[in-house]
XYZ file of N, CA and C in Angstrom:
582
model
N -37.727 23.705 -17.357
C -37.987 22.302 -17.059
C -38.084 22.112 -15.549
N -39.276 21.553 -15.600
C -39.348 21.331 -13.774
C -38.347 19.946 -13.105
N -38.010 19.640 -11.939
C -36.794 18.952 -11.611
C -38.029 17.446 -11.077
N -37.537 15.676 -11.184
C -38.571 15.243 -10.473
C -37.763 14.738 -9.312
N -38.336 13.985 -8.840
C -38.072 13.044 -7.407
C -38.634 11.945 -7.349
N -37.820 10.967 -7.576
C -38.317 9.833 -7.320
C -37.553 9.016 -6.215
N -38.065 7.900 -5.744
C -37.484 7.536 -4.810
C -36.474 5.944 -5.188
N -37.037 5.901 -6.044
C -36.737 4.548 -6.853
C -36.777 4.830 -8.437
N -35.806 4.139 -9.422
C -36.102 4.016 -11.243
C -35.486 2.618 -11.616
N -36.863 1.961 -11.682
C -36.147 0.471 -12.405
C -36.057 1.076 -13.852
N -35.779 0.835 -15.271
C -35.665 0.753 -16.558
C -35.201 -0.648 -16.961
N -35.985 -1.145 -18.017
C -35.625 -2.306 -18.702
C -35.928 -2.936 -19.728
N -34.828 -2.705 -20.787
C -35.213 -2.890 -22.133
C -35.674 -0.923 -22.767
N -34.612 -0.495 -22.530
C -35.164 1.104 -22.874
C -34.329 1.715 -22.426
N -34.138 3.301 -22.686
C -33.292 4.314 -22.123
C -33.890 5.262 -21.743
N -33.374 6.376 -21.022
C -33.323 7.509 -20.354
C -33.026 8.532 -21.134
N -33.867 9.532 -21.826
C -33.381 10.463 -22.217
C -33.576 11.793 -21.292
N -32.055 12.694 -21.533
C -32.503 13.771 -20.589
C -31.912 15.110 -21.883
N -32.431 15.949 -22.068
C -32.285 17.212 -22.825
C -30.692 17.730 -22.540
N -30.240 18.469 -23.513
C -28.929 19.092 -23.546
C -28.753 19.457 -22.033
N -27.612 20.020 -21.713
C -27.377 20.650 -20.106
C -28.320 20.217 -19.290
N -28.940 19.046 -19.234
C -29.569 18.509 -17.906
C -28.844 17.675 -17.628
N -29.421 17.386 -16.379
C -28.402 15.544 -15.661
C -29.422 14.948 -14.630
N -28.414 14.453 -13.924
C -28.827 14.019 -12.724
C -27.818 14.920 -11.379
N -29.002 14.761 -10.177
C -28.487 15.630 -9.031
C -28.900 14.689 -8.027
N -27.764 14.971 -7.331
C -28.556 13.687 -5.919
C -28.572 15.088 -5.082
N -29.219 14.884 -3.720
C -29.670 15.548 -2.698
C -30.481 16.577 -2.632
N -30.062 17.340 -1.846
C -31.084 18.706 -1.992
C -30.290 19.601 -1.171
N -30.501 21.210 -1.432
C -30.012 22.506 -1.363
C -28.744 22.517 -2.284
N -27.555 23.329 -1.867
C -26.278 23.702 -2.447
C -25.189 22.911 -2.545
N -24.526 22.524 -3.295
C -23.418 22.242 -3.272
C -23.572 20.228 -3.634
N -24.580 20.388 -4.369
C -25.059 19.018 -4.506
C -24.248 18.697 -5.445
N -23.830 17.021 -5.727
C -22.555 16.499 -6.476
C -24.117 16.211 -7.951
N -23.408 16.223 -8.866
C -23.967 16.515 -10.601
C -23.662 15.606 -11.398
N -24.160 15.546 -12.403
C -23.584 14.456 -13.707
C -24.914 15.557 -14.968
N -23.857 15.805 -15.292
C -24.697 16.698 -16.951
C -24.257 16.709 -17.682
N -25.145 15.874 -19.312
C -24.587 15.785 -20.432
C -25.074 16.789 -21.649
N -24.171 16.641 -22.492
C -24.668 17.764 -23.766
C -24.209 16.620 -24.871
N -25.039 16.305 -25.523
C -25.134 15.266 -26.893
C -24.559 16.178 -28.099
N -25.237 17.751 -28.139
C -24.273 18.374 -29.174
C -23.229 18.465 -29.540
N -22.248 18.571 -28.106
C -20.923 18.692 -28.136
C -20.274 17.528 -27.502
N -21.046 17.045 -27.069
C -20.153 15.570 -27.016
C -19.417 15.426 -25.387
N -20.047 16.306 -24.426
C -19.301 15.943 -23.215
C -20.497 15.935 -22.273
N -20.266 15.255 -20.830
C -20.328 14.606 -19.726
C -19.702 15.779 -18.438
N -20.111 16.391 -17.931
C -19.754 17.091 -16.762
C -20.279 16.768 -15.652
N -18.401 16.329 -14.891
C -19.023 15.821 -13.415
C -18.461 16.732 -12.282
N -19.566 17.511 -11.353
C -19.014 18.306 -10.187
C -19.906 17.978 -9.022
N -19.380 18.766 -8.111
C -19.756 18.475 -6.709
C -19.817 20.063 -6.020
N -20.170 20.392 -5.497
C -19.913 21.483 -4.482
C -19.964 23.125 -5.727
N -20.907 22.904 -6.337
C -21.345 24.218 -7.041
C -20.368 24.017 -8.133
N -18.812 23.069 -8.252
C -17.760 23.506 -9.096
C -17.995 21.966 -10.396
N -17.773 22.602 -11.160
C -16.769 21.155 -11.848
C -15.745 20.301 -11.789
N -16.015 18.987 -11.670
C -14.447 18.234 -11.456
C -14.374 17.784 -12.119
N -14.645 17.264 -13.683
C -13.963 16.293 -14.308
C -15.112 16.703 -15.501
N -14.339 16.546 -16.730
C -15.154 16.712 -18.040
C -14.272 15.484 -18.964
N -15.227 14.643 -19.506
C -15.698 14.089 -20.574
C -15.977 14.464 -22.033
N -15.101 14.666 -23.117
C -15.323 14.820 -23.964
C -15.106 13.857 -25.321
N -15.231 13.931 -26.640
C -15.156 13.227 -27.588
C -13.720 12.552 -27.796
N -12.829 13.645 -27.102
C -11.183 13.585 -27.385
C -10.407 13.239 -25.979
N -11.202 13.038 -24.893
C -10.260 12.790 -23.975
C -11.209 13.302 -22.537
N -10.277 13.075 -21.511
C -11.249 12.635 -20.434
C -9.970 14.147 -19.242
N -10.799 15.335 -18.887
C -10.135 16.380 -18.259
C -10.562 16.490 -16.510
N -9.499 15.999 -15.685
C -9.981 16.131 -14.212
C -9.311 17.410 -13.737
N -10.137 18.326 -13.070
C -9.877 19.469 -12.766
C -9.708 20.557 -13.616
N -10.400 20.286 -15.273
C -10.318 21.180 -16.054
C -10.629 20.835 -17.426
N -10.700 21.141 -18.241
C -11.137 20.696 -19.724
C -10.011 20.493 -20.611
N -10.118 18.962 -20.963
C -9.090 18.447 -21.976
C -8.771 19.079 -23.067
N -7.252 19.373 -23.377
C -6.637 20.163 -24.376
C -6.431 19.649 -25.394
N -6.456 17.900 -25.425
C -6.769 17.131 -27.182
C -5.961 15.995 -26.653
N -4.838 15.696 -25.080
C -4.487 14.462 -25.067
C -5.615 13.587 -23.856
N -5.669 12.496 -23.971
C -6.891 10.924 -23.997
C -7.035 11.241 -22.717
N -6.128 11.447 -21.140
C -6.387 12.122 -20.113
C -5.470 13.363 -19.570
N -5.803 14.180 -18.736
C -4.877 15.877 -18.614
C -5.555 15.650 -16.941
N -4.949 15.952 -16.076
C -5.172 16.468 -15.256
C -4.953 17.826 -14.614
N -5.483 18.439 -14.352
C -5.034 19.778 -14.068
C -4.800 20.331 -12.662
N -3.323 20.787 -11.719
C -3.768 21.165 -10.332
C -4.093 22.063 -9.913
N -4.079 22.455 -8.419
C -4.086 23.586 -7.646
C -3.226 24.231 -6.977
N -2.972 25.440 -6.978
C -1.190 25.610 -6.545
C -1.441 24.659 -5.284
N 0.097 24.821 -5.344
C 0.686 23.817 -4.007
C -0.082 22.631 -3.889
N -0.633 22.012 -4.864
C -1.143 20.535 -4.852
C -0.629 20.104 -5.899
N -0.224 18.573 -6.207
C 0.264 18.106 -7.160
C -1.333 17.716 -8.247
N -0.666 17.815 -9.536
C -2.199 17.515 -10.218
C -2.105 15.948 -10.386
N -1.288 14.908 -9.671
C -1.579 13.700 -9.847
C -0.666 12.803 -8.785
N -1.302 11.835 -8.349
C -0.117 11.113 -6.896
C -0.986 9.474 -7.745
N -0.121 8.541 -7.503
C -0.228 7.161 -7.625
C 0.543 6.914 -6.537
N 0.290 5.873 -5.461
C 0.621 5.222 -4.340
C 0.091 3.401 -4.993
N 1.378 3.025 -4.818
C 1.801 1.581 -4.379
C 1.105 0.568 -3.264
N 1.343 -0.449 -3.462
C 1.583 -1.110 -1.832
C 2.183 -1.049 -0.879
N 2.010 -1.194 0.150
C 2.889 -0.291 1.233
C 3.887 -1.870 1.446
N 3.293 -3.067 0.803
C 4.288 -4.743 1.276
C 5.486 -4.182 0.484
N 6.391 -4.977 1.087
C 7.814 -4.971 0.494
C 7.880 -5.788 -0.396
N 8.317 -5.703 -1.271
C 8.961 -6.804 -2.371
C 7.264 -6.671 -3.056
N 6.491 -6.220 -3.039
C 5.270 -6.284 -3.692
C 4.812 -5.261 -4.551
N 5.371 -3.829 -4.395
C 4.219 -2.873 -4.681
C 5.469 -1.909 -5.921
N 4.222 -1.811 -6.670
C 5.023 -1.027 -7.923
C 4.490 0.360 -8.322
N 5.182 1.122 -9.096
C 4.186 2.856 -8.989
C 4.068 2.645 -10.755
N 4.027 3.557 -11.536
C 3.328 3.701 -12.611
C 4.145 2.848 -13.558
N 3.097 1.884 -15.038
C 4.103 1.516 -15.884
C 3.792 2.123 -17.079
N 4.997 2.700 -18.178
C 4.575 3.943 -19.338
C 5.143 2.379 -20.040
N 4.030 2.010 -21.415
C 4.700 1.207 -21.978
C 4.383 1.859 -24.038
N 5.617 3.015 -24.121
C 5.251 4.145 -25.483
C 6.608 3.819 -25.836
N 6.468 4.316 -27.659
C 7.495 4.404 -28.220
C 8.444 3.094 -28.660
N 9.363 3.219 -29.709
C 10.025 2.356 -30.157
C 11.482 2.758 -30.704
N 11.720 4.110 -31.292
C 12.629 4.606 -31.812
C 12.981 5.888 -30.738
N 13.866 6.279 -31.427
C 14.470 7.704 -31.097
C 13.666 8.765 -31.441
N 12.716 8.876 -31.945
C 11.666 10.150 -32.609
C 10.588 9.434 -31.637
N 10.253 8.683 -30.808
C 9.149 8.534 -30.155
C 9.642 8.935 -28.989
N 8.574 9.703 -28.128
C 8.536 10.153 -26.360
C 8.303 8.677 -25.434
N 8.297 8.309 -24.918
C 8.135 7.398 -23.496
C 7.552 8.241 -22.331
N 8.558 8.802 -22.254
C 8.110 10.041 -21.525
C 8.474 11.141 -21.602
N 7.886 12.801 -21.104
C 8.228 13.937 -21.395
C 7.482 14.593 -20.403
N 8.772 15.510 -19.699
C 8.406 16.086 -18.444
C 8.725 17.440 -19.105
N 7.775 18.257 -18.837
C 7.599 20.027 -19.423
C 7.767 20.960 -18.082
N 8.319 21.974 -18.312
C 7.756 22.777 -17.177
C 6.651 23.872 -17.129
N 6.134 24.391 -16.614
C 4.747 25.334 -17.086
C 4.820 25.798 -18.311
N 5.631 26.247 -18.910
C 5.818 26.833 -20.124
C 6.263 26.228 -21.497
N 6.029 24.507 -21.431
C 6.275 23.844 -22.257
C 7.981 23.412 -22.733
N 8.901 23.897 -21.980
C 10.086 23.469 -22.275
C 10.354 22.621 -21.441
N 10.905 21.538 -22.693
C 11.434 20.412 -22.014
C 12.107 20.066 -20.842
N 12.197 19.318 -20.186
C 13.034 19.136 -19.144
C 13.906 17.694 -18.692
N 13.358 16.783 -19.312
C 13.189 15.440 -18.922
C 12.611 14.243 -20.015
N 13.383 14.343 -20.396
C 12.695 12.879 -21.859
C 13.274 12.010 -22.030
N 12.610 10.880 -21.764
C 13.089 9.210 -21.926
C 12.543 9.165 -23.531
N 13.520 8.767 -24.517
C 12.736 8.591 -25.565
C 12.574 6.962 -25.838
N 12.016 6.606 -26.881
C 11.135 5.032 -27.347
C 12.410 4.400 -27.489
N 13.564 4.371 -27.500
C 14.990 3.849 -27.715
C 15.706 3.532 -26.361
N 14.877 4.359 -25.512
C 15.423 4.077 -23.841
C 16.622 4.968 -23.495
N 17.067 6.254 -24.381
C 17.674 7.287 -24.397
C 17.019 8.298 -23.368
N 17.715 8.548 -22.893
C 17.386 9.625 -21.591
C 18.100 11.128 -21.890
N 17.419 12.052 -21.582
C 17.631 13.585 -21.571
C 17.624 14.406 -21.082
N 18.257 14.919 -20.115
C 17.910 15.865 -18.812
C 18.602 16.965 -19.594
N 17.333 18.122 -19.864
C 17.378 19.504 -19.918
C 17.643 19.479 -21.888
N 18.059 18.365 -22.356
C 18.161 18.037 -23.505
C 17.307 16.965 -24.376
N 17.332 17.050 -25.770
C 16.843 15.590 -26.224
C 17.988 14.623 -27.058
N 18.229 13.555 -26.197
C 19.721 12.705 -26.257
C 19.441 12.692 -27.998
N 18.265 12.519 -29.044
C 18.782 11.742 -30.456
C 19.014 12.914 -30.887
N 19.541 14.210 -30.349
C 20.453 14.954 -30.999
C 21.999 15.229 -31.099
N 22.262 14.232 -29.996
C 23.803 14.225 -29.804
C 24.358 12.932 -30.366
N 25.391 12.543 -29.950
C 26.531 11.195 -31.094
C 25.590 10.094 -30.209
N 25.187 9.528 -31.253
C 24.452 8.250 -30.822
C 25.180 7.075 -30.464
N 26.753 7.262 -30.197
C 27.516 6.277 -29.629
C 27.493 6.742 -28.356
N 27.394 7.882 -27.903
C 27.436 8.421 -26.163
C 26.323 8.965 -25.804
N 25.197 8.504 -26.114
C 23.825 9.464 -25.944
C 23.038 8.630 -25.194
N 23.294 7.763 -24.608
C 22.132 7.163 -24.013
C 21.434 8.306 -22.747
N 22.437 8.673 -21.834
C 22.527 9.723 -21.136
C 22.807 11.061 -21.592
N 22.035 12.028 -21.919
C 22.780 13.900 -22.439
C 22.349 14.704 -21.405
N 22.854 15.246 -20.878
C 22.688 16.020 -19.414
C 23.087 17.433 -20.008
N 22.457 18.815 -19.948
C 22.976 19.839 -20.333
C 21.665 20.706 -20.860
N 22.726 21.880 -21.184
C 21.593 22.688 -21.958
C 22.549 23.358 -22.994
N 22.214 24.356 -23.876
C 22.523 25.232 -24.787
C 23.443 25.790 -24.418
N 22.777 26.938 -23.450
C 23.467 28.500 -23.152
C 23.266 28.301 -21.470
N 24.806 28.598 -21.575
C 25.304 29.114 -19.640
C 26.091 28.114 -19.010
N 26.620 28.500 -18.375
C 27.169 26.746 -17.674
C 26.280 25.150 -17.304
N 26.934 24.383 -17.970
C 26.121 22.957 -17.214
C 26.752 22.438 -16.562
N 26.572 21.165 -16.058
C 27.079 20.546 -15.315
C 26.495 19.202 -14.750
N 27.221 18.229 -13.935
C 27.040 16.359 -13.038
C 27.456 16.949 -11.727
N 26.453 16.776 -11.365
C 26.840 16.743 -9.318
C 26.621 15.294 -8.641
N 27.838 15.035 -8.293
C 27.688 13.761 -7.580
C 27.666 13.852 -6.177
N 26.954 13.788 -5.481
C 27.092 13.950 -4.173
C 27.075 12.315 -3.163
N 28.289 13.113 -2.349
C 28.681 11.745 -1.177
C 28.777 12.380 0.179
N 29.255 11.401 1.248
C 29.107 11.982 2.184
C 30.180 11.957 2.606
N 30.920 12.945 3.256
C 31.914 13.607 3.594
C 33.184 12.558 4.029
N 33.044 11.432 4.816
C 33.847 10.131 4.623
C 33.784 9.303 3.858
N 33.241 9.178 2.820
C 32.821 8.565 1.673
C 33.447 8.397 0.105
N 32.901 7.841 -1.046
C 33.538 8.100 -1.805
C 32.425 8.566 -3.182
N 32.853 9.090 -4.111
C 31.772 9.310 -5.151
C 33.002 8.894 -6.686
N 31.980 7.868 -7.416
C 32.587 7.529 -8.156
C 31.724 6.992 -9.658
N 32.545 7.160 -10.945
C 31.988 6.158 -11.911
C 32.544 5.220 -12.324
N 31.655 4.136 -13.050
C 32.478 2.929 -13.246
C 32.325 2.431 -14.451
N 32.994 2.122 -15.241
C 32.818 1.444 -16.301
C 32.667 0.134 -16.636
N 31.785 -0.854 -17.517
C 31.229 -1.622 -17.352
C 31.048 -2.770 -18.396
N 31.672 -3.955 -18.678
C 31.621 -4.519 -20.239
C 30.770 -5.917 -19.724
N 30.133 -5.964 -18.491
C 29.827 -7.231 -18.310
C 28.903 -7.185 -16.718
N 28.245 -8.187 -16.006
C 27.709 -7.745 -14.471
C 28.661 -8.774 -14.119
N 29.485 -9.898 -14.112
C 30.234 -10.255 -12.865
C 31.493 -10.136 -12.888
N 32.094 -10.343 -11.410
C 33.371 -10.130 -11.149
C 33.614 -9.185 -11.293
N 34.899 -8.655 -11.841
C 35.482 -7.257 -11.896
C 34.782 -6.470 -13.487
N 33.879 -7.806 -14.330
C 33.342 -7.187 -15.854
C 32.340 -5.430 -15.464
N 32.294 -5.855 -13.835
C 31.464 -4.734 -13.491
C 31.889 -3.368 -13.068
N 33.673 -3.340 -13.715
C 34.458 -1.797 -13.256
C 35.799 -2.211 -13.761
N 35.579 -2.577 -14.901
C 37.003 -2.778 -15.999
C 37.822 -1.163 -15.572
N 36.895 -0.052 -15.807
C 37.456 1.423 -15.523
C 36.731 2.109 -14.595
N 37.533 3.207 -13.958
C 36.386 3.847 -13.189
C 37.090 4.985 -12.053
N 36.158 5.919 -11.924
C 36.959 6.994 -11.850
C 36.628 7.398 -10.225
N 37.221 7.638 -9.157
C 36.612 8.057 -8.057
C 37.286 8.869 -7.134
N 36.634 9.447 -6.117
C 36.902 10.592 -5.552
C 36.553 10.195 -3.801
N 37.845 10.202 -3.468
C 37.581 10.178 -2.030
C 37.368 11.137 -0.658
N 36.325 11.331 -0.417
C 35.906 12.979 0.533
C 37.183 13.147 1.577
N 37.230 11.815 2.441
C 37.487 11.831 3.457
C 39.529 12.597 3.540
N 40.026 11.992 2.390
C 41.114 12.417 1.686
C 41.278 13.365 0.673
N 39.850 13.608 0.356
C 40.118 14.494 -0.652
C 41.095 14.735 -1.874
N 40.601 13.842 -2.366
C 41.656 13.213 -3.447
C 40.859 12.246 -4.216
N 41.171 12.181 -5.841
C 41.109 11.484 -6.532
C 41.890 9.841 -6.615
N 41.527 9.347 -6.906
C 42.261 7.674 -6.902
C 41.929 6.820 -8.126
């Protein structure tokens, strides 16, 4: 198929058809940015600079790589993160991502994996939190928080600063003292519990 050039394309009342693996190319020589579709299989490929950046398919939308079956995937590059959201820089104004999933204890909210698919981090649909665990497996009277793992030592690091104090508090209410009925703390500077 020969390539054309035009300098201008009104269309109106009609479409554009272009054959499997063709597209559109703006410029001229190497490294020209692309848009090429395939109707067989159902995707949209968009690159720039000889590479692919972003694919379009029937099941989901893949930047930096081809979607594995969830709606968007991004994929990185070492030592680059495969995704940044930035805020407003005003005070009292600017907010970062909102996840609004799930309803029960068997639903994710969220789920942080590490390369190899083990869990690390799960807020479930109940607002149960899980670090290194999944909380609706432990006593659902103390599970909002499950911190731990299986096998090896675990552990809570509270860190303070050396004149300081590090402490927990217990809580049946937000005013007055309803906000540390109990509570347990540790003073650096004395080194000592209180």
């Amino acid at each position: 198929a020969a390539d054309i050039t035009l300098s201008s394309l009104d269309v109106s009342g009609g479409h554009i058809n272009i054959s499997n693996d063709y597209g559109v190319v703006w410029g001229g020589g190497t490294g020209r940015p692309y848009i090429i579709g395939n109707k067989t299989n159902g995707t949209i490929i968009f690159g720039e600079g000889g590479s692919e950046r972003m694919r379009l398919t029937s099941t989901g939308l893949g930047v930096g790589g081809t979607p594995t079956g969830d709606r968007l995937e991004g994929f990185g590059n070492a030592n680059l993160y495969a995704a940044r959201f930035n805020g407003s820089a005003t005070g009292g104004q600017s907010y970062g991502v909102r996840i609004r999933a799930g309803s029960n204890s068997t639903d994710h909210a969220l789920l942080v994996e590490d390369v190899y698919g083990t869990d690390r981090l799960i807020v479930k649909g109940d607002g149960n939190v899980g670090v290194g665990v999944d909380p609706a497996n432990y006593y659902s009277a103390a599970n909002k928080l499950a911190v731990g793992g299986t096998s090896g030592n675990q552990g809570l690091t509270i860190v303070s600063g050396s004149d300081s104090e590090g402490a927990i508090y217990w809580a049946d209410g937000t005013s007055g003292n309803q906000q540390y009925r109990g509570y347990a703390v540790y003073q650096h500077e004395s080194d000592q519990m209180v």
